[in-house]
């Protein structure tokens, strides 16, 4: 199973109806590797998983891994405690680097963005964020449209942003 996420544009309908994604529903699952490869090569989708059906993060969160550089300053007992809290099996690991590698290999979910902070950003700050992350704002005519597109690109959900404006 291949997990694709629309990362460019407002919507995508293609591959003879095999792929349909919108800003509101950016995630697509397909079992066809050729379709997944073609979607990624189109530039409209990013591939998020292969093999078994991926676990989707809760709305407004993204899946990722901890940064090993941030773990370097921790003590071995601190790393062992963190591994235990994360459910990472480190039995038999004694070297700090091995423990860090095991923790970094574990997938974690984290808030994708703070919707209120995003809405409070100045136009200049938003422009810098868009350029840094390579977010496509094609079709966005208002600031609200841009905020929705940025939020979705950062892993948020359209619904969260709609609720934020109410």
C-alpha positions as a Python dict, from the first residue, in 0.01 Angstrom:
ca = {
    (1, 'X'): (0, 0, 0),
    (2, 'X'): (134, 346, -92),
    (3, 'X'): (32, 656, 103),
    (4, 'X'): (37, 969, -109),
    (5, 'X'): (-36, 1322, 9),
    (6, 'X'): (-127, 1613, -217),
    (7, 'X'): (145, 1874, -163),
    (8, 'X'): (89, 2111, -454),
    (9, 'X'): (-225, 2270, -595),
    (10, 'X'): (-582, 2292, -474),
    (11, 'X'): (-694, 1955, -608),
    (12, 'X'): (-582, 1673, -833),
    (13, 'X'): (-795, 1439, -1041),
    (14, 'X'): (-592, 1216, -1266),
    (15, 'X'): (-458, 877, -1362),
    (16, 'X'): (-796, 795, -1520),
    (17, 'X'): (-975, 852, -1191),
    (18, 'X'): (-730, 646, -983),
    (19, 'X'): (-613, 952, -791),
    (20, 'X'): (-847, 1208, -646),
    (21, 'X'): (-723, 1451, -384),
    (22, 'X'): (-827, 1793, -265),
    (23, 'X'): (-700, 2039, -11),
    (24, 'X'): (-970, 1908, 226),
    (25, 'X'): (-880, 1543, 157),
    (26, 'X'): (-509, 1540, 61),
    (27, 'X'): (-435, 1177, 152),
    (28, 'X'): (-466, 898, -106),
    (29, 'X'): (-391, 527, -72),
    (30, 'X'): (-312, 308, -371),
    (31, 'X'): (-181, -45, -411),
    (32, 'X'): (-45, 26, -760),
    (33, 'X'): (325, 113, -755),
    (34, 'X'): (311, 258, -1108),
    (35, 'X'): (35, 500, -1003),
    (36, 'X'): (230, 599, -690),
    (37, 'X'): (548, 657, -890),
    (38, 'X'): (365, 862, -1155),
    (39, 'X'): (191, 1072, -888),
    (40, 'X'): (520, 1152, -715),
    (41, 'X'): (694, 1231, -1043),
    (42, 'X'): (411, 1472, -1130),
    (43, 'X'): (526, 1691, -841),
    (44, 'X'): (174, 1709, -697),
    (45, 'X'): (221, 1430, -440),
    (46, 'X'): (469, 1316, -178),
    (47, 'X'): (508, 951, -87),
    (48, 'X'): (468, 882, 283),
    (49, 'X'): (477, 506, 311),
    (50, 'X'): (530, 175, 138),
    (51, 'X'): (448, -177, 240),
    (52, 'X'): (173, -208, 499),
    (53, 'X'): (-102, 48, 521),
    (54, 'X'): (46, 342, 708),
    (55, 'X'): (-84, 474, 1034),
    (56, 'X'): (-225, 819, 982),
    (57, 'X'): (-142, 1080, 1243),
    (58, 'X'): (-427, 1255, 1416),
    (59, 'X'): (-549, 1569, 1235),
    (60, 'X'): (-309, 1857, 1289),
    (61, 'X'): (-15, 1630, 1358),
    (62, 'X'): (268, 1494, 1149),
    (63, 'X'): (475, 1178, 1172),
    (64, 'X'): (850, 1206, 1203),
    (65, 'X'): (1159, 1115, 1400),
    (66, 'X'): (1349, 1283, 1680),
    (67, 'X'): (1666, 1473, 1593),
    (68, 'X'): (1977, 1282, 1707),
    (69, 'X'): (2167, 1607, 1763),
    (70, 'X'): (1914, 1707, 2030),
    (71, 'X'): (1957, 1374, 2207),
    (72, 'X'): (2337, 1398, 2226),
    (73, 'X'): (2325, 1628, 2529),
    (74, 'X'): (2115, 1382, 2729),
    (75, 'X'): (2262, 1138, 2979),
    (76, 'X'): (2231, 763, 2930),
    (77, 'X'): (1978, 737, 3218),
    (78, 'X'): (1779, 1020, 3059),
    (79, 'X'): (1787, 845, 2722),
    (80, 'X'): (1676, 518, 2882),
    (81, 'X'): (1387, 698, 3050),
    (82, 'X'): (1286, 861, 2719),
    (83, 'X'): (1306, 526, 2538),
    (84, 'X'): (1081, 372, 2802),
    (85, 'X'): (828, 654, 2771),
    (86, 'X'): (827, 610, 2392),
    (87, 'X'): (798, 231, 2411),
    (88, 'X'): (1133, 182, 2236),
    (89, 'X'): (1305, -150, 2314),
    (90, 'X'): (1668, -82, 2405),
    (91, 'X'): (1742, -410, 2586),
    (92, 'X'): (2102, -509, 2534),
    (93, 'X'): (2207, -162, 2416),
    (94, 'X'): (2481, -6, 2627),
    (95, 'X'): (2651, 252, 2408),
    (96, 'X'): (2496, 597, 2406),
    (97, 'X'): (2509, 612, 2026),
    (98, 'X'): (2321, 282, 1995),
    (99, 'X'): (2049, 402, 2234),
    (100, 'X'): (2017, 728, 2041),
    (101, 'X'): (1994, 537, 1711),
    (102, 'X'): (1712, 319, 1850),
    (103, 'X'): (1518, 624, 1971),
    (104, 'X'): (1568, 811, 1644),
    (105, 'X'): (1445, 507, 1446),
    (106, 'X'): (1109, 519, 1627),
    (107, 'X'): (835, 715, 1453),
    (108, 'X'): (667, 985, 1660),
    (109, 'X'): (380, 1225, 1599),
    (110, 'X'): (395, 1591, 1685),
    (111, 'X'): (180, 1898, 1630),
    (112, 'X'): (213, 2005, 1268),
    (113, 'X'): (181, 2370, 1347),
    (114, 'X'): (15, 2610, 1583),
    (115, 'X'): (-284, 2746, 1388),
    (116, 'X'): (-308, 3058, 1603),
    (117, 'X'): (61, 3134, 1560),
    (118, 'X'): (30, 3082, 1186),
    (119, 'X'): (-265, 3324, 1165),
    (120, 'X'): (-75, 3581, 1373),
    (121, 'X'): (228, 3581, 1141),
    (122, 'X'): (294, 3892, 935),
    (123, 'X'): (278, 3877, 556),
    (124, 'X'): (657, 3889, 543),
    (125, 'X'): (688, 3598, 787),
    (126, 'X'): (434, 3395, 589),
    (127, 'X'): (619, 3468, 265),
    (128, 'X'): (947, 3348, 420),
    (129, 'X'): (778, 3031, 549),
    (130, 'X'): (625, 2961, 207),
    (131, 'X'): (963, 3003, 38),
    (132, 'X'): (1146, 2794, 299),
    (133, 'X'): (899, 2505, 278),
    (134, 'X'): (836, 2530, -97),
    (135, 'X'): (460, 2565, -51),
    (136, 'X'): (256, 2626, -366),
    (137, 'X'): (-3, 2903, -325),
    (138, 'X'): (-141, 2878, -678),
    (139, 'X'): (-510, 2965, -672),
    (140, 'X'): (-495, 3142, -336),
    (141, 'X'): (-657, 3482, -376),
    (142, 'X'): (-695, 3588, -12),
    (143, 'X'): (-489, 3566, 306),
    (144, 'X'): (-738, 3309, 436),
    (145, 'X'): (-684, 3094, 125),
    (146, 'X'): (-310, 3119, 176),
    (147, 'X'): (-340, 3026, 546),
    (148, 'X'): (-545, 2720, 451),
    (149, 'X'): (-290, 2613, 190),
    (150, 'X'): (3, 2669, 427),
    (151, 'X'): (-170, 2482, 708),
    (152, 'X'): (-249, 2183, 487),
    (153, 'X'): (107, 2180, 350),
    (154, 'X'): (241, 2176, 706),
    (155, 'X'): (23, 1878, 791),
    (156, 'X'): (-280, 2048, 938),
    (157, 'X'): (-636, 1993, 836),
    (158, 'X'): (-866, 2223, 645),
    (159, 'X'): (-1131, 2175, 914),
    (160, 'X'): (-902, 2300, 1191),
    (161, 'X'): (-834, 2619, 1002),
    (162, 'X'): (-1203, 2669, 928),
    (163, 'X'): (-1284, 2631, 1296),
    (164, 'X'): (-1005, 2871, 1388),
    (165, 'X'): (-1174, 3147, 1186),
    (166, 'X'): (-1516, 3097, 1348),
}
